mmCIF file with all atom_site columns, C-alpha atoms in Angstrom:
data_model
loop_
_atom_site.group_PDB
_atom_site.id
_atom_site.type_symbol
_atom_site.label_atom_id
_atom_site.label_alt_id
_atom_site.label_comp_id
_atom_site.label_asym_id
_atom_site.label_entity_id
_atom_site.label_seq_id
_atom_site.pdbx_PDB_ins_code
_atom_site.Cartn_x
_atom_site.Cartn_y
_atom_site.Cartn_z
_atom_site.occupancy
_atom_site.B_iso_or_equiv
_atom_site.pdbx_formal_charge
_atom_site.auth_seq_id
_atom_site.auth_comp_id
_atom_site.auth_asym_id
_atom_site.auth_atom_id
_atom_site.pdbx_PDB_model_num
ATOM 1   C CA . UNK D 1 1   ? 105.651 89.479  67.594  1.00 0.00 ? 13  UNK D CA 1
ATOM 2   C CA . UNK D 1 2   ? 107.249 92.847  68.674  1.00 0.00 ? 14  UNK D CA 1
ATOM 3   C CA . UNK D 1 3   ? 105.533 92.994  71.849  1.00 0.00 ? 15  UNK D CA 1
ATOM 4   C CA . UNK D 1 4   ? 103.658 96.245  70.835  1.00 0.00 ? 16  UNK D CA 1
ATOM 5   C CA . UNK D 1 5   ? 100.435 96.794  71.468  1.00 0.00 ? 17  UNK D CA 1
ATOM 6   C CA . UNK D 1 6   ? 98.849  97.522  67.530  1.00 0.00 ? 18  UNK D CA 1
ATOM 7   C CA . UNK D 1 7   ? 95.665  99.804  69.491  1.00 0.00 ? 19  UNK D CA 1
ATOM 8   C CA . UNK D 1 8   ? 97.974  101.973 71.380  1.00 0.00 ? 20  UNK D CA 1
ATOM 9   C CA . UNK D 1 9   ? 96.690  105.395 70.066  1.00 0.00 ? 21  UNK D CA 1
ATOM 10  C CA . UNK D 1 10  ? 96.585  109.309 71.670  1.00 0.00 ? 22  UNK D CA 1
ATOM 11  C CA . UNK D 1 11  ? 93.582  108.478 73.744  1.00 0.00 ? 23  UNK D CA 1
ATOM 12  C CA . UNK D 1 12  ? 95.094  105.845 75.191  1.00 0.00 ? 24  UNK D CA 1
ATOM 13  C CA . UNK D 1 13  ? 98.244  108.451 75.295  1.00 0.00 ? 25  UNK D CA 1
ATOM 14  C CA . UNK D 1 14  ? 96.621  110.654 77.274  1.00 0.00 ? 26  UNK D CA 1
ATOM 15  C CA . UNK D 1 15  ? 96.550  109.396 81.085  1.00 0.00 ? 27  UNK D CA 1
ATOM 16  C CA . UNK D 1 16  ? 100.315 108.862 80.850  1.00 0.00 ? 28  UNK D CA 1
ATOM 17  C CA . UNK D 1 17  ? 100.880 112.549 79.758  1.00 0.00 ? 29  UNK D CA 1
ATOM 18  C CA . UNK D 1 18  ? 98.501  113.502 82.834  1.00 0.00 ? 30  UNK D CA 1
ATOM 19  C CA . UNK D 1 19  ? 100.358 111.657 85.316  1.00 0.00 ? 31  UNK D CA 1
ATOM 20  C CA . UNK D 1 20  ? 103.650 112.520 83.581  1.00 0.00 ? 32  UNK D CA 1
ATOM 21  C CA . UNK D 1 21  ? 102.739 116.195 83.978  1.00 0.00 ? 33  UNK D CA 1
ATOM 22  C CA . UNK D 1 22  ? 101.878 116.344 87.387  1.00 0.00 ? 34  UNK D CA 1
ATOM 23  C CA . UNK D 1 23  ? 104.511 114.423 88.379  1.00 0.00 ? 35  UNK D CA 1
ATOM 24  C CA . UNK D 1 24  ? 106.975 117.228 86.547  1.00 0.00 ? 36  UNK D CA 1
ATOM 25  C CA . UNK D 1 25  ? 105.170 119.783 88.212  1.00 0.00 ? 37  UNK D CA 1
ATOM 26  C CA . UNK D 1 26  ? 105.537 118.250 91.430  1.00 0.00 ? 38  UNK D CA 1
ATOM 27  C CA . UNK D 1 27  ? 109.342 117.412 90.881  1.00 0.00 ? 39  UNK D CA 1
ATOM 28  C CA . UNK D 1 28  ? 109.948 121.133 89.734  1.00 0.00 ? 40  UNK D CA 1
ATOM 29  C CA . UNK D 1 29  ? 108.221 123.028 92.690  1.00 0.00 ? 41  UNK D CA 1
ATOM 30  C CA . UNK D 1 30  ? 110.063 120.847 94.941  1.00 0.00 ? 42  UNK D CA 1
ATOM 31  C CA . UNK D 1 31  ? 113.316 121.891 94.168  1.00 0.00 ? 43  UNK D CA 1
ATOM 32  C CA . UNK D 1 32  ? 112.689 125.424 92.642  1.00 0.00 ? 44  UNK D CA 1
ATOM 33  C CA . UNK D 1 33  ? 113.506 127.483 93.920  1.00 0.00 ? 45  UNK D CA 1
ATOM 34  C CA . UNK D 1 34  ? 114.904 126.407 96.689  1.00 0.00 ? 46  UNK D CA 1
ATOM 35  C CA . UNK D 1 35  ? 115.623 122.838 97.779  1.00 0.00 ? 47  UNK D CA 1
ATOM 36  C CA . UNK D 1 36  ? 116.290 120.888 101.400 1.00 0.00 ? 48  UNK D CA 1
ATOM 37  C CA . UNK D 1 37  ? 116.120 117.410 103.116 1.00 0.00 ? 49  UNK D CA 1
ATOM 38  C CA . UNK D 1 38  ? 112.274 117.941 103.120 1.00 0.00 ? 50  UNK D CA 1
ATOM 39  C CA . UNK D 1 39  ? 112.331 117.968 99.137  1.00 0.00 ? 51  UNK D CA 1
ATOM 40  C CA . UNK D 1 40  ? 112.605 114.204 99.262  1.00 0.00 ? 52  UNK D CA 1
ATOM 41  C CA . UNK D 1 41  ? 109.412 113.593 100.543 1.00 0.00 ? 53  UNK D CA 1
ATOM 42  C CA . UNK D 1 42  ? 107.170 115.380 98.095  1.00 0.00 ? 54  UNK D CA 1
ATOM 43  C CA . UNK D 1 43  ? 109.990 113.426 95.075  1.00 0.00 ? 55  UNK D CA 1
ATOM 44  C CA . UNK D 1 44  ? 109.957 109.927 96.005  1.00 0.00 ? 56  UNK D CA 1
ATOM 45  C CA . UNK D 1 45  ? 106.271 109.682 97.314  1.00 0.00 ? 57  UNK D CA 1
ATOM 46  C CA . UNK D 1 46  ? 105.388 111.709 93.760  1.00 0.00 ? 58  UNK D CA 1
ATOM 47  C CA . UNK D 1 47  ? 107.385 109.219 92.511  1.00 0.00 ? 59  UNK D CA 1
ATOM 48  C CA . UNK D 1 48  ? 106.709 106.099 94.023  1.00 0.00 ? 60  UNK D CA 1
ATOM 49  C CA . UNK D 1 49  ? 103.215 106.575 94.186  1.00 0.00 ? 61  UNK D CA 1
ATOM 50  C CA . UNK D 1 50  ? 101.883 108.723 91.732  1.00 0.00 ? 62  UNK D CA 1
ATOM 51  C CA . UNK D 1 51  ? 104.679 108.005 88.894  1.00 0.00 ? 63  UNK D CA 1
ATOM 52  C CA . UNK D 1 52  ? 105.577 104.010 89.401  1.00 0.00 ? 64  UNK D CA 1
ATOM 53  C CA . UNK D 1 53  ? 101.991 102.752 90.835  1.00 0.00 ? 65  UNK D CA 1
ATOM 54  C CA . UNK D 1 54  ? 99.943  105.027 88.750  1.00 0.00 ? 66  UNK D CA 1
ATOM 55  C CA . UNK D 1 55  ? 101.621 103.377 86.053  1.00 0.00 ? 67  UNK D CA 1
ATOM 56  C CA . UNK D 1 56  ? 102.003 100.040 87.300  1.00 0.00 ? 68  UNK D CA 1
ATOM 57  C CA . UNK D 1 57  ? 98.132  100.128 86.673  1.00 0.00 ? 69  UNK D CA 1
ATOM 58  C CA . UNK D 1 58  ? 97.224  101.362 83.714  1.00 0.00 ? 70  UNK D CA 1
ATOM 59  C CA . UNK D 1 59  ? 100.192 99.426  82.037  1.00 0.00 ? 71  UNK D CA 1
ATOM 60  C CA . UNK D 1 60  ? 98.580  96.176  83.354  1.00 0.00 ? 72  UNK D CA 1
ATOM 61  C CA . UNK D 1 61  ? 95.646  97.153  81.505  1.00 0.00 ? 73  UNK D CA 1
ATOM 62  C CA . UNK D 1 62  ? 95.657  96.398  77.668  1.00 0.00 ? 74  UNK D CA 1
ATOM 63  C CA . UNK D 1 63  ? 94.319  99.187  76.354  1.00 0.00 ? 75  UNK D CA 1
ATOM 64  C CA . UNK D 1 64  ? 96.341  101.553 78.232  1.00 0.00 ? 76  UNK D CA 1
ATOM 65  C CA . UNK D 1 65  ? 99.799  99.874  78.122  1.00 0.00 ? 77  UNK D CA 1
ATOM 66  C CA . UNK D 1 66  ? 101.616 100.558 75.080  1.00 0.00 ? 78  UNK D CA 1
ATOM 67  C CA . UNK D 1 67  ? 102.861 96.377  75.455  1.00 0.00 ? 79  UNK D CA 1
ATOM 68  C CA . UNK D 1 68  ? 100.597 93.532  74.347  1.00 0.00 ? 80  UNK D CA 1
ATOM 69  C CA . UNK D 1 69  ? 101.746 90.651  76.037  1.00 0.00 ? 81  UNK D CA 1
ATOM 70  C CA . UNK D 1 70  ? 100.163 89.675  79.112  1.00 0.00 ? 82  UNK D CA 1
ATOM 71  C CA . UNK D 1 71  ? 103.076 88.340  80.812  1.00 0.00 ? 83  UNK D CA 1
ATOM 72  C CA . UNK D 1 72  ? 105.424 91.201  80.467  1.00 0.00 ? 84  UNK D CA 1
ATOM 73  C CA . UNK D 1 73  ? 102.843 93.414  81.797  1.00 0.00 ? 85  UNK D CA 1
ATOM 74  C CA . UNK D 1 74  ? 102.007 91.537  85.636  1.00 0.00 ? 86  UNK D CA 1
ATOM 75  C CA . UNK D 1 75  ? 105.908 91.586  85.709  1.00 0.00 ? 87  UNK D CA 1
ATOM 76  C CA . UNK D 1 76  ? 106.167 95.505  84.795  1.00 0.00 ? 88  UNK D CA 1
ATOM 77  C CA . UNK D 1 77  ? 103.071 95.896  87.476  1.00 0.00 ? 89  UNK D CA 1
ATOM 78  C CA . UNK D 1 78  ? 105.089 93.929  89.906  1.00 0.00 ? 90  UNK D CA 1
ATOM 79  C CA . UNK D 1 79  ? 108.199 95.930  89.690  1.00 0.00 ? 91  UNK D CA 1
ATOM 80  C CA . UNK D 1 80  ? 106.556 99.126  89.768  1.00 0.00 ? 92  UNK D CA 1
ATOM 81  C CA . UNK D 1 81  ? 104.459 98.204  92.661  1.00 0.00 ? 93  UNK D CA 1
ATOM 82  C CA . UNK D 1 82  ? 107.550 96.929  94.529  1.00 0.00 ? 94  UNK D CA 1
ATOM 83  C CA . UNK D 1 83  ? 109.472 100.385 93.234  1.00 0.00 ? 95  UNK D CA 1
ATOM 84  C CA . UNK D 1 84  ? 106.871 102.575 94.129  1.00 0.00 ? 96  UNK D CA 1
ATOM 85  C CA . UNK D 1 85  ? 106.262 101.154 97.921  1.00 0.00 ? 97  UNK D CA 1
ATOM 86  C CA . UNK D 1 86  ? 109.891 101.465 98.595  1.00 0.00 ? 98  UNK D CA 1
ATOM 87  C CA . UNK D 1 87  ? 110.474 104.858 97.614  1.00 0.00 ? 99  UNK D CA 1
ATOM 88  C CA . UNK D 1 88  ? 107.045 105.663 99.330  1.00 0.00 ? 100 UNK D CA 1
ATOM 89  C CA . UNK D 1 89  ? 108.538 104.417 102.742 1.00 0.00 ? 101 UNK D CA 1
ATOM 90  C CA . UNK D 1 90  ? 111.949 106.081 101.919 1.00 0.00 ? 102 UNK D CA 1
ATOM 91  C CA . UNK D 1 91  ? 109.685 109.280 101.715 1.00 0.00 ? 103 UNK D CA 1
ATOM 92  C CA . UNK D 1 92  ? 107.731 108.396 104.883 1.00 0.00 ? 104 UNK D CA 1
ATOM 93  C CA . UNK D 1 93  ? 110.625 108.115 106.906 1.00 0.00 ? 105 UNK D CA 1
ATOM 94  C CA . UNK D 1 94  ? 112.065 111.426 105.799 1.00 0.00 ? 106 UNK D CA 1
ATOM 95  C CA . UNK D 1 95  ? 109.404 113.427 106.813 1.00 0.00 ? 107 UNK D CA 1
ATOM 96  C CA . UNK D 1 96  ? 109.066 111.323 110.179 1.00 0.00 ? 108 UNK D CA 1
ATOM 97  C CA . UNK D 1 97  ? 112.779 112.148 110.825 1.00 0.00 ? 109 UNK D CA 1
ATOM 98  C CA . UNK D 1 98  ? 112.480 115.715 110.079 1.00 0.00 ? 110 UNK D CA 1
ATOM 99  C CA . UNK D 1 99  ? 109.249 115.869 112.107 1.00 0.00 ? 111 UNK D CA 1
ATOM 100 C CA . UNK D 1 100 ? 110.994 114.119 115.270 1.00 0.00 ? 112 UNK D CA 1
ATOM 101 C CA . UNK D 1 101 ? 114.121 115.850 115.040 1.00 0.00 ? 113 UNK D CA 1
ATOM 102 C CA . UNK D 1 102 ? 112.182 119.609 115.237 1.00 0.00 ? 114 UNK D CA 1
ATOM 103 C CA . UNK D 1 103 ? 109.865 117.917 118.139 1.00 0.00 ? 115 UNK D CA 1
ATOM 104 C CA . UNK D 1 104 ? 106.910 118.345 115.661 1.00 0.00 ? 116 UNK D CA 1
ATOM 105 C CA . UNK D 1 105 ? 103.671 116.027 116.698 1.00 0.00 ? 117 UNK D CA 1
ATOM 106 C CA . UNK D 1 106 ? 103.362 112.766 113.714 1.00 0.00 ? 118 UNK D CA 1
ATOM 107 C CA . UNK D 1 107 ? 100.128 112.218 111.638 1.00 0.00 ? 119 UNK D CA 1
ATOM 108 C CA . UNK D 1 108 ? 98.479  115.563 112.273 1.00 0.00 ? 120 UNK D CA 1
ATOM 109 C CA . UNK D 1 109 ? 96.955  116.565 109.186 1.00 0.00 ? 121 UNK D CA 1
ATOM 110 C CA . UNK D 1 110 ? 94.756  114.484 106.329 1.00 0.00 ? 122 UNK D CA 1
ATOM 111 C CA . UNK D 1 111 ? 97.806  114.412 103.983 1.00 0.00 ? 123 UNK D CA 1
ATOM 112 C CA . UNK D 1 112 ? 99.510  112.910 106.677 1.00 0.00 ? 124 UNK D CA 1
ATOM 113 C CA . UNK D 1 113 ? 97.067  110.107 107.724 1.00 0.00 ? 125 UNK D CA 1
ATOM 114 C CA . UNK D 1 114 ? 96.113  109.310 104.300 1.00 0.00 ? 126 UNK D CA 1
ATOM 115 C CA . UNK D 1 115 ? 99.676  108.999 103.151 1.00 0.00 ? 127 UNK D CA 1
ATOM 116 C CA . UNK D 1 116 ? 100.281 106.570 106.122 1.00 0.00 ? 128 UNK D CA 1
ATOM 117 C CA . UNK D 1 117 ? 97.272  104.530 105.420 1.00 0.00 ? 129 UNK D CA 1
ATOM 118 C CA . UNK D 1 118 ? 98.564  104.301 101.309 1.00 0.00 ? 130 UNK D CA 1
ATOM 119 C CA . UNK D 1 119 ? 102.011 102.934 103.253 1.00 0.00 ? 131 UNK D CA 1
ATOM 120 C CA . UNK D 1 120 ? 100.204 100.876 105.204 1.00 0.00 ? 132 UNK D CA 1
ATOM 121 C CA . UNK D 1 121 ? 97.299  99.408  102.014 1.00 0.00 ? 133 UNK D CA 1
ATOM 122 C CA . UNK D 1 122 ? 100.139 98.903  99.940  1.00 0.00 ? 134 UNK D CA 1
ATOM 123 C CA . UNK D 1 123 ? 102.607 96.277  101.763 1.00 0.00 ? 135 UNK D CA 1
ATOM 124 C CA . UNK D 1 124 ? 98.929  94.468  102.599 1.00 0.00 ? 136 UNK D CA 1
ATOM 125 C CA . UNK D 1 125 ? 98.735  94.751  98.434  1.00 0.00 ? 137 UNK D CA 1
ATOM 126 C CA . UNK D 1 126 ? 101.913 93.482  98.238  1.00 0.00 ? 138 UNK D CA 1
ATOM 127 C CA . UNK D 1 127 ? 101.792 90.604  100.507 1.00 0.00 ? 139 UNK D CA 1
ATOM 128 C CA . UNK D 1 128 ? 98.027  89.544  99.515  1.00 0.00 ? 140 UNK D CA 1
ATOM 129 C CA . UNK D 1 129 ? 99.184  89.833  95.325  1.00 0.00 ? 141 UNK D CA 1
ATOM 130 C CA . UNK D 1 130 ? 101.386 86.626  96.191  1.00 0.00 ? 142 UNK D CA 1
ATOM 131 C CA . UNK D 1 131 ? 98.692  84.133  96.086  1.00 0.00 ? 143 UNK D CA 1
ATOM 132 C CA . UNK D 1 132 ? 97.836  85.438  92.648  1.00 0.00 ? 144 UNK D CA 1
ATOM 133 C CA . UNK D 1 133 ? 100.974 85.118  91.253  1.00 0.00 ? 145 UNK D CA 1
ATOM 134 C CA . UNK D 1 134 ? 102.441 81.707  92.755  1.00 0.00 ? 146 UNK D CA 1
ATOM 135 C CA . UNK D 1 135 ? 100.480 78.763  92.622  1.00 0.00 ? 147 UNK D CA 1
ATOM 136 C CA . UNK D 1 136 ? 102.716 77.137  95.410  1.00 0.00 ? 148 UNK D CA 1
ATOM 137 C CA . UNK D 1 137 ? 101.398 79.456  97.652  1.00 0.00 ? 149 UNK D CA 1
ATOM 138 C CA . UNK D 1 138 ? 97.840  78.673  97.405  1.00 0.00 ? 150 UNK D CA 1
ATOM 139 C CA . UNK D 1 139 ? 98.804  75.116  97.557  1.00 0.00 ? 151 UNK D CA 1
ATOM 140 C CA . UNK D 1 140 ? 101.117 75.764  100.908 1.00 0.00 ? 152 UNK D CA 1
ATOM 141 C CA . UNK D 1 141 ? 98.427  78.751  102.446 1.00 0.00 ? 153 UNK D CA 1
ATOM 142 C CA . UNK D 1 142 ? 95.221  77.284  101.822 1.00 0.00 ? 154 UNK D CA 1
ATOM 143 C CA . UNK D 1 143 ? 92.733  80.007  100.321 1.00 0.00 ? 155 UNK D CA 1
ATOM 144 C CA . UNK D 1 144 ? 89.004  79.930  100.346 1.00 0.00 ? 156 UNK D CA 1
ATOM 145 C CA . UNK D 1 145 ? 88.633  81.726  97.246  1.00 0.00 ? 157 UNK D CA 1
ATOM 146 C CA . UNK D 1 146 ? 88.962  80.657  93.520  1.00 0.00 ? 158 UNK D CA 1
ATOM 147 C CA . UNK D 1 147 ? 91.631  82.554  91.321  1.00 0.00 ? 159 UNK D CA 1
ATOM 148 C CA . UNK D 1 148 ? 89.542  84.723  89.578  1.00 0.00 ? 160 UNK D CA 1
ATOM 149 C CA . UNK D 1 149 ? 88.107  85.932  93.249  1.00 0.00 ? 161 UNK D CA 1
ATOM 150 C CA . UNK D 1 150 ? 91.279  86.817  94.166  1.00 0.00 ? 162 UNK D CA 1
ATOM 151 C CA . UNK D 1 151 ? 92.453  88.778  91.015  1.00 0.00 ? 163 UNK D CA 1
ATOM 152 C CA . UNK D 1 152 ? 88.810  90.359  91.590  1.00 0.00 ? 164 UNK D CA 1
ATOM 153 C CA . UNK D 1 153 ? 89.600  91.282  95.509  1.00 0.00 ? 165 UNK D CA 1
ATOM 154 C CA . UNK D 1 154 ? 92.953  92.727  94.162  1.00 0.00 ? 166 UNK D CA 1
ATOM 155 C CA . UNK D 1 155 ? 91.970  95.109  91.858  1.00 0.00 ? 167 UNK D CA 1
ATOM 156 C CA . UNK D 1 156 ? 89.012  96.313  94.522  1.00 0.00 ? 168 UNK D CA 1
ATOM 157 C CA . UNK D 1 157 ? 91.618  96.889  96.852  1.00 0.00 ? 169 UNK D CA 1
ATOM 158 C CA . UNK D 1 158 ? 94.095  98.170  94.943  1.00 0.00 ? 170 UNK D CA 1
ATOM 159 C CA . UNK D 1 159 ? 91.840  100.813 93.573  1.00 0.00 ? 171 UNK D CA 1
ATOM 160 C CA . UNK D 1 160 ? 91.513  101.496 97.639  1.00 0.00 ? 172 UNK D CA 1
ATOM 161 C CA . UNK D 1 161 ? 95.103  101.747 97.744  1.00 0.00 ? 173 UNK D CA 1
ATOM 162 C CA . UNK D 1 162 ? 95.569  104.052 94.726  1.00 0.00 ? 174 UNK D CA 1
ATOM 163 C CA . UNK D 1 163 ? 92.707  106.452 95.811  1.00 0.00 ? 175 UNK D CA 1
ATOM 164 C CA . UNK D 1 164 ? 94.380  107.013 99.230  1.00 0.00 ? 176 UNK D CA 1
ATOM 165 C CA . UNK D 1 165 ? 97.726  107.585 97.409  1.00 0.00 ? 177 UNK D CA 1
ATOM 166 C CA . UNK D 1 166 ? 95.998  110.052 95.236  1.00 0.00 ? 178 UNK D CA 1
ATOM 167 C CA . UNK D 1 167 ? 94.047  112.125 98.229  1.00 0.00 ? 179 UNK D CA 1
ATOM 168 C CA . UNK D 1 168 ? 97.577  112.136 99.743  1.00 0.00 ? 180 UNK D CA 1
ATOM 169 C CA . UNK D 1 169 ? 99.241  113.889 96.999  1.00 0.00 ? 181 UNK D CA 1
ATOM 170 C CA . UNK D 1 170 ? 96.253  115.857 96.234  1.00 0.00 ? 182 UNK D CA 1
ATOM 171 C CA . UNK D 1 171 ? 96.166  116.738 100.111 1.00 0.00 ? 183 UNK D CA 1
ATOM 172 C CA . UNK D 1 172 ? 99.721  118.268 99.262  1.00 0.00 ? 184 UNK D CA 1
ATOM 173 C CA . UNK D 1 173 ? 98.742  121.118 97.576  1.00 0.00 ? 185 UNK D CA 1
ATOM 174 C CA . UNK D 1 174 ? 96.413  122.182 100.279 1.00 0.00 ? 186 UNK D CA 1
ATOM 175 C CA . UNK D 1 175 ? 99.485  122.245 102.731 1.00 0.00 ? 187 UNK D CA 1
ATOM 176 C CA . UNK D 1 176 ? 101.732 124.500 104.220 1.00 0.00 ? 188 UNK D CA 1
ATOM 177 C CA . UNK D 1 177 ? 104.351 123.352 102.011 1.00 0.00 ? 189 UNK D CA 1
ATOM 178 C CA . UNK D 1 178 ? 102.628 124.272 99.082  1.00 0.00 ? 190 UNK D CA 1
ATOM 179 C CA . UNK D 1 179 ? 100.768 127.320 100.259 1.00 0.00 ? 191 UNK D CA 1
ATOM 180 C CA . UNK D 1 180 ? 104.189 128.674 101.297 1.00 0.00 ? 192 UNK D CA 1
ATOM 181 C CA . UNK D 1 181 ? 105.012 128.832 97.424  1.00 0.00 ? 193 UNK D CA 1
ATOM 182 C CA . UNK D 1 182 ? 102.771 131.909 96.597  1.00 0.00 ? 194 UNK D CA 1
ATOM 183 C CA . UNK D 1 183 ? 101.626 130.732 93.437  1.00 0.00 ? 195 UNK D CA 1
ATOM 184 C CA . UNK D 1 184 ? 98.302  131.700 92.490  1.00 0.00 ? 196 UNK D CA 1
ATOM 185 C CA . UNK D 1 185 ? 95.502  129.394 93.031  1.00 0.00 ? 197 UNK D CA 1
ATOM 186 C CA . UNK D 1 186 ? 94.779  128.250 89.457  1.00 0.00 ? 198 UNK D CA 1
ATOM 187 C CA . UNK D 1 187 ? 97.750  125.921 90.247  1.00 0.00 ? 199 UNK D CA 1
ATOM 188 C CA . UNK D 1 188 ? 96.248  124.693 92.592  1.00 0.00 ? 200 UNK D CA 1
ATOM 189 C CA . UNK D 1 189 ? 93.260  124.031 91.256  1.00 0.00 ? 201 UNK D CA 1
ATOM 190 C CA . UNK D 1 190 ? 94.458  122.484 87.650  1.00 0.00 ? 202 UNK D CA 1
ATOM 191 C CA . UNK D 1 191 ? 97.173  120.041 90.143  1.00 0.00 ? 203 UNK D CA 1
ATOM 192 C CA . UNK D 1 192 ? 93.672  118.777 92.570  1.00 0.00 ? 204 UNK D CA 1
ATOM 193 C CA . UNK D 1 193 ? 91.540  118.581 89.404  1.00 0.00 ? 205 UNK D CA 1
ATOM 194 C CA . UNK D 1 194 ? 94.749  116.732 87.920  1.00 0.00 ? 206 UNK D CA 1
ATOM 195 C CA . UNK D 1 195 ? 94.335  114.263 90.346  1.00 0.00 ? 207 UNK D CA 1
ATOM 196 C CA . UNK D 1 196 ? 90.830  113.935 90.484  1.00 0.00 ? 208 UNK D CA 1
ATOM 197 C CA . UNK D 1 197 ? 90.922  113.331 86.456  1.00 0.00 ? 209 UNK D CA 1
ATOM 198 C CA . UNK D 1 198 ? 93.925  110.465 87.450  1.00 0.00 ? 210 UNK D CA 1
ATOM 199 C CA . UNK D 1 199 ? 91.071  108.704 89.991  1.00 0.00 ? 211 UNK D CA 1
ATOM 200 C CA . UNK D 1 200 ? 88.729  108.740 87.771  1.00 0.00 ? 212 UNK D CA 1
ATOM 201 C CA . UNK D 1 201 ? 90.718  107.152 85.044  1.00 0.00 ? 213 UNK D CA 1
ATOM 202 C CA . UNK D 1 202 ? 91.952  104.366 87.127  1.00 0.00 ? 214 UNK D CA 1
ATOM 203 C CA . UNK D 1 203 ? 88.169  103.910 88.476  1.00 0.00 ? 215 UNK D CA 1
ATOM 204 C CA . UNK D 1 204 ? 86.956  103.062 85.046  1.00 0.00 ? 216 UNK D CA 1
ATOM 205 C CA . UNK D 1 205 ? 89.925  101.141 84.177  1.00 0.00 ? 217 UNK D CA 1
ATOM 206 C CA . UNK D 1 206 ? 89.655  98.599  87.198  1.00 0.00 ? 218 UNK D CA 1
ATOM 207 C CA . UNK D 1 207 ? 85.761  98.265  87.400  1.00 0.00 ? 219 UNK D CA 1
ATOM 208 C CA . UNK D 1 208 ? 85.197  98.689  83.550  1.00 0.00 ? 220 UNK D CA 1
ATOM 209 C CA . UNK D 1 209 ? 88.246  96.988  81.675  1.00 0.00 ? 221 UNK D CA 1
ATOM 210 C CA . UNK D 1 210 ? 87.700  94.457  84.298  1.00 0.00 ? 222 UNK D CA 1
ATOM 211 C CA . UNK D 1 211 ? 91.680  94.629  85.236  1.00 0.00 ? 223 UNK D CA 1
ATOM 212 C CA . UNK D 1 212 ? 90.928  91.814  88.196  1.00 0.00 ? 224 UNK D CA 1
ATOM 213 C CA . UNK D 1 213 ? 90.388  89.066  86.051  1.00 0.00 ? 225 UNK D CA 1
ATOM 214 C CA . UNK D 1 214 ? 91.709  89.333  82.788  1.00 0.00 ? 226 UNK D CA 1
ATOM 215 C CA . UNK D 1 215 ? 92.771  86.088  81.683  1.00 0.00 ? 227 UNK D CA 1
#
């Protein structure tokens, strides 16, 4: 078998060419046209979190991922996941450091709080996805739910994770940085409906394709 998935069609197309856009749009407006140390932050959390983890989610499901076996995608969902956190910290401690070093206050805005609280959801996601994958684990940590309750309590809290990611980024183009730009406010609309449309795809992929506890 080649590993592709034989029901990958344009529908299924589609969320990947909305986060893919975005993401563009995002990457463009943050170095056009004019770029500094700052234009990290909006990259690799746009990146991280909003590229890799978007992803990392709708490839684990089957009818979104363009790959059919089951295996390959937990281990693309696992690098992605790992990808995206660590560019999402690298991106958190830019801004911290450019905050500090102009004597500007920390975690003063929504974009800011929910971008700290997607930081802080995703290493628990990270840690608490372990028991899922190795079996020694569960036999070492001892864990009063079955496997299929876990997977279940994963994908709840992942969707969590993901939703406070999204608000973040969504947040973004409510901000001074993005305000600053002058464009007119059709962009900004068509980005925050963007990401609403993104949510709502990832909702119905986690609590209707059942992404938890797919065998």
């Amino acid at each position: 078998s080649s590993g592709i998935n034989a029901e990958y069609g344009r529908m299924e197309l589609l969320p990947h060419v909305l986060i893919l856009g975005l993401l563009g749009f995002i990457l463009i407006i943050s170095w056009i046209p004019t770029s500094s140390l700052f234009s990290w932050h909006p990259t690799l959390m746009a990146v991280g979190f909003l590229g890799l983890q978007c992803e990392s989610i709708l490839l684990f499901h089957p009818r979104f991922s363009p790959v059919s076996s089951h295996a390959l995608r937990v281990k693309l969902h696992q690098i992605c996941q790992i990808a995206g956190f660590l560019l999402g910290l690298g991106g958190m401690v830019i801004i911290y450091t450019l905050k500090e070093s102009a004597g500007k206050p920390h975690i003063s805005t929504w974009h800011a709080l929910f971008g700290l609280l997607t930081i802080i959801l995703t290493l628990i996601q990270l840690i608490g996805g372990l028991p899922i994958i190795y079996s020694r684990i569960r036999a070492v940590i001892p864990v009063n739910k079955s496997l299929s309750e876990l997977k279940r309590k994963h994908a709840q809290m992942g969707l969590v994770t993901i939703i406070c990611a999204l608000t973040a980024i969504g947040l973004a183009f409510y901000s001074n940085w993005f305000l600053k730009k002058e464009f007119h406010r059709i962009y900004q609309n068509v980005a925050f409906g963007a990401v609403t449309t993104i949510i709502g795809v990832i909702y119905a992929q986690v609590y209707h394709g059942r992404l938890a506890i797919e065998q």
